[in-house]
Amino acid sequence: FYFYYHNTVIASDCIDADAIATILNIIDVQDGLDMVNSLDDVECFIVERSGEGFRYYYSNNMSKYIN
């Protein structure tokens, strides 16, 4: 089994972050971003393998955690 998506989730507690990260591995990237953006105090960063490279996606407020 090969994952095409990898993600990092920030949430108020680890059990929520783990559950959301698992969901993000199995749904479409845009659907995942829409879900995360609809939740309070949850942010994510998603990396998608695309051919020989990668695409990077961020939830609306993830930038406050990235330098």
Short mmCIF file of C-alpha atoms in Angstrom, two decimals:
data_model
loop_
_atom_site.label_atom_id
_atom_site.label_comp_id
_atom_site.label_asym_id
_atom_site.label_seq_id
_atom_site.Cartn_x
_atom_site.Cartn_y
_atom_site.Cartn_z
CA PHE A 1 0.00 0.00 0.00
CA TYR A 2 1.43 3.35 -1.00
CA PHE A 3 0.26 6.68 0.37
CA TYR A 4 0.01 9.58 -2.05
CA TYR A 5 -0.81 12.01 0.77
CA HIS A 6 1.05 12.86 3.93
CA ASN A 7 -0.23 15.37 6.42
CA THR A 8 0.34 17.19 9.66
CA VAL A 9 -2.61 18.20 11.80
CA ILE A 10 -2.66 20.63 14.71
CA ALA A 11 -5.65 20.35 17.05
CA SER A 12 -6.46 21.08 20.67
CA ASP A 13 -5.77 17.47 21.67
CA CYS A 14 -3.85 14.60 20.15
CA ILE A 15 -6.77 12.18 19.74
CA ASP A 16 -8.59 14.70 17.52
CA ALA A 17 -5.42 15.42 15.53
CA ASP A 18 -4.84 11.69 14.99
CA ALA A 19 -8.42 11.03 13.89
CA ILE A 20 -8.44 13.99 11.48
CA ALA A 21 -5.04 12.99 10.05
CA THR A 22 -6.39 9.51 9.37
CA ILE A 23 -9.44 10.93 7.60
CA LEU A 24 -7.23 13.20 5.49
CA ASN A 25 -5.34 10.15 4.23
CA ILE A 26 -8.46 8.71 2.62
CA ILE A 27 -10.44 11.65 1.28
CA ASP A 28 -9.79 14.09 -1.55
CA VAL A 29 -7.38 16.92 -0.72
CA GLN A 30 -9.92 19.70 -1.33
CA ASP A 31 -12.58 17.90 0.70
CA GLY A 32 -10.06 17.51 3.51
CA LEU A 33 -9.13 21.19 3.44
CA ASP A 34 -12.80 22.16 3.44
CA MET A 35 -13.41 19.90 6.44
CA VAL A 36 -10.44 21.26 8.41
CA ASN A 37 -11.31 24.87 7.56
CA SER A 38 -14.82 24.29 8.94
CA LEU A 39 -13.47 23.12 12.33
CA ASP A 40 -12.48 25.40 15.19
CA ASP A 41 -8.87 25.24 16.40
CA VAL A 42 -7.76 22.71 13.77
CA GLU A 43 -5.14 23.32 11.08
CA CYS A 44 -3.36 21.07 8.60
CA PHE A 45 -0.55 20.83 6.08
CA ILE A 46 -0.94 18.24 3.31
CA VAL A 47 1.74 16.97 0.93
CA GLU A 48 0.55 15.21 -2.22
CA ARG A 49 2.85 13.18 -4.46
CA SER A 50 2.40 14.38 -8.02
CA GLY A 51 4.38 12.58 -10.70
CA GLU A 52 8.02 13.11 -9.80
CA GLY A 53 7.31 16.02 -7.48
CA PHE A 54 5.05 17.19 -4.71
CA ARG A 55 2.17 19.62 -4.18
CA TYR A 56 1.69 21.41 -0.86
CA TYR A 57 -1.62 22.46 0.65
CA TYR A 58 -2.33 24.45 3.81
CA SER A 59 -5.51 25.08 5.77
CA ASN A 60 -6.55 28.72 6.08
CA ASN A 61 -4.64 29.54 9.28
CA MET A 62 -1.75 27.05 9.16
CA SER A 63 0.68 29.83 8.25
CA LYS A 64 0.76 31.05 11.86
CA TYR A 65 2.57 27.79 12.77
CA ILE A 66 5.13 27.94 9.94
CA ASN A 67 8.12 30.27 9.93
#
